[in-house]
Tab-separated table of C-alpha atoms in Angstrom:
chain	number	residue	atom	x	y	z
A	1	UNK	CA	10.179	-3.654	9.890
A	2	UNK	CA	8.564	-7.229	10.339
A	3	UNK	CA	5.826	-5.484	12.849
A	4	UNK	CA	4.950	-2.798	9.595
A	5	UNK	CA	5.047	-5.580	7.740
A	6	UNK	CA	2.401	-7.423	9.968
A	7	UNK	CA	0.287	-4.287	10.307
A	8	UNK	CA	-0.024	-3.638	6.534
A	9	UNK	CA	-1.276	-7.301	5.869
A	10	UNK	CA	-3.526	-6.934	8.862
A	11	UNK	CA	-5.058	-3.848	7.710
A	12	UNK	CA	-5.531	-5.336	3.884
A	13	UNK	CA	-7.100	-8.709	5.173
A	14	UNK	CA	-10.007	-6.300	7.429
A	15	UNK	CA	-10.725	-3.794	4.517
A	16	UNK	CA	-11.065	-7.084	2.517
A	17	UNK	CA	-13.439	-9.175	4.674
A	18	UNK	CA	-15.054	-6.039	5.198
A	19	UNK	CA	-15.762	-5.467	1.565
A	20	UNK	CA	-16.686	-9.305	1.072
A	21	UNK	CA	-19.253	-9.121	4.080
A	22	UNK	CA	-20.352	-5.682	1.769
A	23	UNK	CA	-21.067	-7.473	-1.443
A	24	UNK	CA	-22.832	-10.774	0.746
A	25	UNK	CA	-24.927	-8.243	2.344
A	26	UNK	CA	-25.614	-6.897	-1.083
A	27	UNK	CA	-26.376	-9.809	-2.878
A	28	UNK	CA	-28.884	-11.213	-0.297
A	29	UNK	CA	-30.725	-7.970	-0.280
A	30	UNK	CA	-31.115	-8.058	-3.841
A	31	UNK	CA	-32.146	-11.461	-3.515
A	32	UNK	CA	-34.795	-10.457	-1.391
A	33	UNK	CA	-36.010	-7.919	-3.481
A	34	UNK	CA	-36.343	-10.336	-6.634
A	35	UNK	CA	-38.072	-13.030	-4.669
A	36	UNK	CA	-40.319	-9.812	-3.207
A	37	UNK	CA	-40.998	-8.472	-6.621
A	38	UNK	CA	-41.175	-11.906	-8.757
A	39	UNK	CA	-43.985	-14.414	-9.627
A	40	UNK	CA	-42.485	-17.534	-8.201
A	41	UNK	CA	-44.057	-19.837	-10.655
A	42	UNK	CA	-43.506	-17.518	-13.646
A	43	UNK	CA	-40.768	-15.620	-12.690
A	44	UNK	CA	-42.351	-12.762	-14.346
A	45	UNK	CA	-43.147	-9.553	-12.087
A	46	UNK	CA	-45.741	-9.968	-9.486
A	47	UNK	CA	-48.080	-6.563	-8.938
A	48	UNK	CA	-45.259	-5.036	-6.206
A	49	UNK	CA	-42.034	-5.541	-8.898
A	50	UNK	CA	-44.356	-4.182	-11.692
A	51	UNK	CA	-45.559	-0.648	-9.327
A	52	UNK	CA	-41.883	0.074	-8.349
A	53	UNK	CA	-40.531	-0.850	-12.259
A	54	UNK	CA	-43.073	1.794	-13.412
A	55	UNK	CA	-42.046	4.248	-11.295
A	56	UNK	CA	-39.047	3.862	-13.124
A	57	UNK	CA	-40.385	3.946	-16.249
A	58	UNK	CA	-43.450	6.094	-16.497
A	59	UNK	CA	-41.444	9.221	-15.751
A	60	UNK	CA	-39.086	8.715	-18.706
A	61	UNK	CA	-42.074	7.770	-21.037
A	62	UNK	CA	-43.285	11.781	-19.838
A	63	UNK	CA	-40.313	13.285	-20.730
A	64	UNK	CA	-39.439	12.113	-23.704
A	65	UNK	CA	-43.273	11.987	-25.284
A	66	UNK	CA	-43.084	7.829	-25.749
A	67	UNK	CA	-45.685	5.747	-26.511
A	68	UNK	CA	-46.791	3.273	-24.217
A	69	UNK	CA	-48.880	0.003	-24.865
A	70	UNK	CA	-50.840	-1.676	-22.493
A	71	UNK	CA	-51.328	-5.389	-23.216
A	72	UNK	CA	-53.359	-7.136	-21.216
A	73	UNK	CA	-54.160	-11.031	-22.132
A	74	UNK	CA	-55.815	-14.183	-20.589
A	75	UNK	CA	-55.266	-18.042	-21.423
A	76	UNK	CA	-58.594	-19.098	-22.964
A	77	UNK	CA	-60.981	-21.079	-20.923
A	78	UNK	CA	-58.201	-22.031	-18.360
A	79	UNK	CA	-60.808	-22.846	-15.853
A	80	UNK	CA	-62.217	-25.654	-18.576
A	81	UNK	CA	-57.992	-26.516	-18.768
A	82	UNK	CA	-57.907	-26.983	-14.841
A	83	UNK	CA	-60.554	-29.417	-14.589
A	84	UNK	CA	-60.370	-31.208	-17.216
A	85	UNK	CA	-55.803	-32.184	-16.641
A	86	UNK	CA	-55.832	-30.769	-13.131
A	87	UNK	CA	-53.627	-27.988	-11.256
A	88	UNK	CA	-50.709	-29.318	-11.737
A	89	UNK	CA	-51.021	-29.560	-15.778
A	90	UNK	CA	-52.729	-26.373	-15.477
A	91	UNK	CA	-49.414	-24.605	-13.505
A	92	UNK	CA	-46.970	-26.402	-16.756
A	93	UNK	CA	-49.221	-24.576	-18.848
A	94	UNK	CA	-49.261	-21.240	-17.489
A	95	UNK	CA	-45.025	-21.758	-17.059
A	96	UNK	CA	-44.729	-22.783	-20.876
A	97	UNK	CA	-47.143	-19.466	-21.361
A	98	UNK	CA	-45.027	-17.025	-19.336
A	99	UNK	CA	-41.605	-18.320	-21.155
A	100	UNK	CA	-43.303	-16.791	-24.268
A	101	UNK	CA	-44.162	-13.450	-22.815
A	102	UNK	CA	-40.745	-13.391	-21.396
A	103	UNK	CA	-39.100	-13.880	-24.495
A	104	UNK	CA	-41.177	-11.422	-26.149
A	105	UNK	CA	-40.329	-8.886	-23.591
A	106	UNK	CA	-36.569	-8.923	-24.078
A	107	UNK	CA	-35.924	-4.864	-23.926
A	108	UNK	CA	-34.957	-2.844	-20.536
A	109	UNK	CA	-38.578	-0.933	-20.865
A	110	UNK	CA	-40.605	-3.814	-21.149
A	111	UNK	CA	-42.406	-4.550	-18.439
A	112	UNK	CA	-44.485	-7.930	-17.964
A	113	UNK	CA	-45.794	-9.401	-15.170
A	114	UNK	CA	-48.500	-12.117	-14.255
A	115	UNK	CA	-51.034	-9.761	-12.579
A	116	UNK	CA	-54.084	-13.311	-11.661
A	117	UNK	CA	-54.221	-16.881	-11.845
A	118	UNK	CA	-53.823	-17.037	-15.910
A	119	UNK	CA	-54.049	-13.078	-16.766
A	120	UNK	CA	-50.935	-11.470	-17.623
A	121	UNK	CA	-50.513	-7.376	-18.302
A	122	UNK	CA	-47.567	-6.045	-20.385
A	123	UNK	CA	-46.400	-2.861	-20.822
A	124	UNK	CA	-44.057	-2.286	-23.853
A	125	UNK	CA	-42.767	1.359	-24.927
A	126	UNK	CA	-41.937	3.284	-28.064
A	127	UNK	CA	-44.943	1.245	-30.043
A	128	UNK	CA	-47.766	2.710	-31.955
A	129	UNK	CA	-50.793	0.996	-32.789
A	130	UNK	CA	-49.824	-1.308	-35.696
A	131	UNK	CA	-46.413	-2.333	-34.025
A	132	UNK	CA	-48.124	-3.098	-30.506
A	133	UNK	CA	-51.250	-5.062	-32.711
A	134	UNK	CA	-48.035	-7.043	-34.613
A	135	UNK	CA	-46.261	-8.051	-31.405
A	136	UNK	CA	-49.551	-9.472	-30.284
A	137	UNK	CA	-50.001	-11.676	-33.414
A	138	UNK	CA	-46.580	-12.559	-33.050
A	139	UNK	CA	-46.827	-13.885	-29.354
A	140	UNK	CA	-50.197	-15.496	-29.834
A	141	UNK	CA	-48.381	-17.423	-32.832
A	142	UNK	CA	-45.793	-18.078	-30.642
A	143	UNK	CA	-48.193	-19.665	-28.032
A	144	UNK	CA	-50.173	-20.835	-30.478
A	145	UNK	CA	-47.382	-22.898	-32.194
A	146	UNK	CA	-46.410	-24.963	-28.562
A	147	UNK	CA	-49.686	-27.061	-29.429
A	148	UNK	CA	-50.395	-27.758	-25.772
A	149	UNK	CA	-53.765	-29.888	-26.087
A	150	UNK	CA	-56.911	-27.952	-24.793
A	151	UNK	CA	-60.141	-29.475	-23.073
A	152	UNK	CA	-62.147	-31.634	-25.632
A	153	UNK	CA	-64.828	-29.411	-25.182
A	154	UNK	CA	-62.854	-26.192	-25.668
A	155	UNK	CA	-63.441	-24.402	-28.696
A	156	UNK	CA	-60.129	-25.009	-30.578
A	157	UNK	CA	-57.646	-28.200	-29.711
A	158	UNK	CA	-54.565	-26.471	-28.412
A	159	UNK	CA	-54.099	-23.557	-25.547
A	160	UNK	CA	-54.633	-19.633	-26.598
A	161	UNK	CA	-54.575	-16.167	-25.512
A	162	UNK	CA	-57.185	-13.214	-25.893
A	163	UNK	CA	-55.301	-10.043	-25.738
A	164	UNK	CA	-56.903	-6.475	-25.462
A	165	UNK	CA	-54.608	-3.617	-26.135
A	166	UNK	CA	-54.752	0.440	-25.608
A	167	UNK	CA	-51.808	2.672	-26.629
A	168	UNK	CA	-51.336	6.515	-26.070
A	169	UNK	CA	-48.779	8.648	-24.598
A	170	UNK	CA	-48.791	9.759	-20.486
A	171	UNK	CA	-49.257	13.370	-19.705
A	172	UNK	CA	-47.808	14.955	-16.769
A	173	UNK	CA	-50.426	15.254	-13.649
A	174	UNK	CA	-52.588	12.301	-14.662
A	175	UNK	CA	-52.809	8.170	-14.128
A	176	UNK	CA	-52.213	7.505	-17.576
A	177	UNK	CA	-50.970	4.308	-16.851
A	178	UNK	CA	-54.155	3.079	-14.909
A	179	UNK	CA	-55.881	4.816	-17.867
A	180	UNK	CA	-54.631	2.772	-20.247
A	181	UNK	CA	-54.993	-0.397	-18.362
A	182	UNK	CA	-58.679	0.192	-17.704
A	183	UNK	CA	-59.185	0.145	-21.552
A	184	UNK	CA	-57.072	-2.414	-22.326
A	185	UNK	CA	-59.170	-4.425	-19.612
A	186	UNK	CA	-62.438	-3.412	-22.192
A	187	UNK	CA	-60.470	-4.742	-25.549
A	188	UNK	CA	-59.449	-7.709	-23.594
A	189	UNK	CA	-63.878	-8.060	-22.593
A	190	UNK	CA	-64.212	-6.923	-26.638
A	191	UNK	CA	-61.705	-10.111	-27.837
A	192	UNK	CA	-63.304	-12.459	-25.593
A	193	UNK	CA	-66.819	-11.478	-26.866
A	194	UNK	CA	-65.930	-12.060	-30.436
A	195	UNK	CA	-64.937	-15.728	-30.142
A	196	UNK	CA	-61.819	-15.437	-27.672
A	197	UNK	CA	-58.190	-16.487	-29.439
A	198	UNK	CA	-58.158	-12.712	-30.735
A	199	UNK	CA	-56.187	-9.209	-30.297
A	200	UNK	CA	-58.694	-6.266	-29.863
A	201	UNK	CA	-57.375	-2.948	-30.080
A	202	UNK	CA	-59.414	0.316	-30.759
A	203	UNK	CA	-62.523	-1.975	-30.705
A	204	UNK	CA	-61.164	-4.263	-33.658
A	205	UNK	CA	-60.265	-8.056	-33.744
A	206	UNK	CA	-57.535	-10.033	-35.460
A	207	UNK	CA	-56.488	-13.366	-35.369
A	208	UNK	CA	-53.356	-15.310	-36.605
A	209	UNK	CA	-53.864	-16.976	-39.361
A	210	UNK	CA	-54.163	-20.978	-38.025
A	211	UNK	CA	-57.191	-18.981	-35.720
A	212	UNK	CA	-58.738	-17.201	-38.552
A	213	UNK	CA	-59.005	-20.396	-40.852
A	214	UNK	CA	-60.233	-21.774	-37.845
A	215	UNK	CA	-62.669	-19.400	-37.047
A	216	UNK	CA	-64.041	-18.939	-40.817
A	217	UNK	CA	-64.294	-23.279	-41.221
A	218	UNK	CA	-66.302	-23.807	-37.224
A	219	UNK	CA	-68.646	-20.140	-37.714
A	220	UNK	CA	-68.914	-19.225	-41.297
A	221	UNK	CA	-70.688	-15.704	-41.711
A	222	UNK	CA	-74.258	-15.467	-40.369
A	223	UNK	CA	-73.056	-18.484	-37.639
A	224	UNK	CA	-70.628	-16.239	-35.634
A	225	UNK	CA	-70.909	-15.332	-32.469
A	226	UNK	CA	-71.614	-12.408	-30.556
């Protein structure tokens, strides 16, 4: 009886090592696909988390007939931000950007990663025009409201975003996805045209409301630029 004994408690202690050694296994392969698929610094999505996520994604957007937003945005005259407080300032500022984005992209179908050195690219679903224009405002705000101190030479005192947008619905058989992107890449070209610190969407600007004082008191009408 003591040998059954013996053997039962044997055979429980391998099943359970074995299943321990199963969920170590599984943990540091799924730890190996996050640091594969993340921004380090950001801990956004890199380009390889934000491919395989849309393969996720994209097919349910098909099916169902969702919307889809394509948000791309850039910090304003980072390059002007790096030289004048230096790389390591200019990595704290592209952090205290990303936390913003993050929190702003709270749902299981947003998608965000940092796709350059300061450019980010969104994807948010279920958003029309309007919506996907107010979540924009609402993160530039956001930004906006951390008052991190620009270049003296920069335009406006504290760190902003330009932000292009294009919205539409993906059709079975085509790159929608790229599609949008590409003309989200052209309102992001259209907001930094018109003075930068802007959302363009179907070739129209808007700026929160701290920007657009600012932008009406430094180039009234007839001043502005192209």
């Amino acid at each position: 009886m003591a040998t059954w004994g013996f053997l039962g408690w044997y055979l429980s202690k391998v099943r359970y090592d074995s299943y321990i050694r199963e969920c170590r296994q599984r943990r540091r392969l799924q730890s190996a696909l996050f640091d594969a698929e993340t921004d380090p610094m950001t801990k956004l999505l890199n380009r390889r988390g934000l491919e395989r996520s849309l393969f996720t994604i994209v097919p349910y957007c098909v099916r169902n007939e969702v919307p889809v937003a394509a948000v791309l945005l850039d910090i304003d005259n980072f390059k002007q931000y790096n030289d004048t407080f230096g790389h390591s300032n200019g990595d704290e500022c592209i952090k205290k950007v990303a936390k913003e984005i993050k929190e702003a992209t709270r749902r299981k179908t947003d998608l965000a990663a940092r796709i350059g050195g300061e450019e980010f690219l969104v994807f948010l679903t279920g958003l029309n025009e309007e919506a996907a224009k107010n979540w924009a405002l609402n993160l530039q705000e956001s930004i906006e409201q951390l008052s991190i101190q620009h270049a003296p030479k920069n335009f406006t005192d504290i760190v902003t975003v330009s932000i292009g947008i294009q919205c539409g619905r993906i059709k079975r058989g085509e790159d929608g996805i790229q599609r949008l992107q590409e003309i989200a890449d052209k309102e992001l070209y259209n907001a930094k045209a018109n003075g930068r610190a802007c959302v363009s969407i179907s070739g129209s600007c808007y700026r929160s409301k701290k920007m657009e004082e600012e932008y009406k008191r430094k180039w009234p009408v007839g001043k502005r630029r192209a």
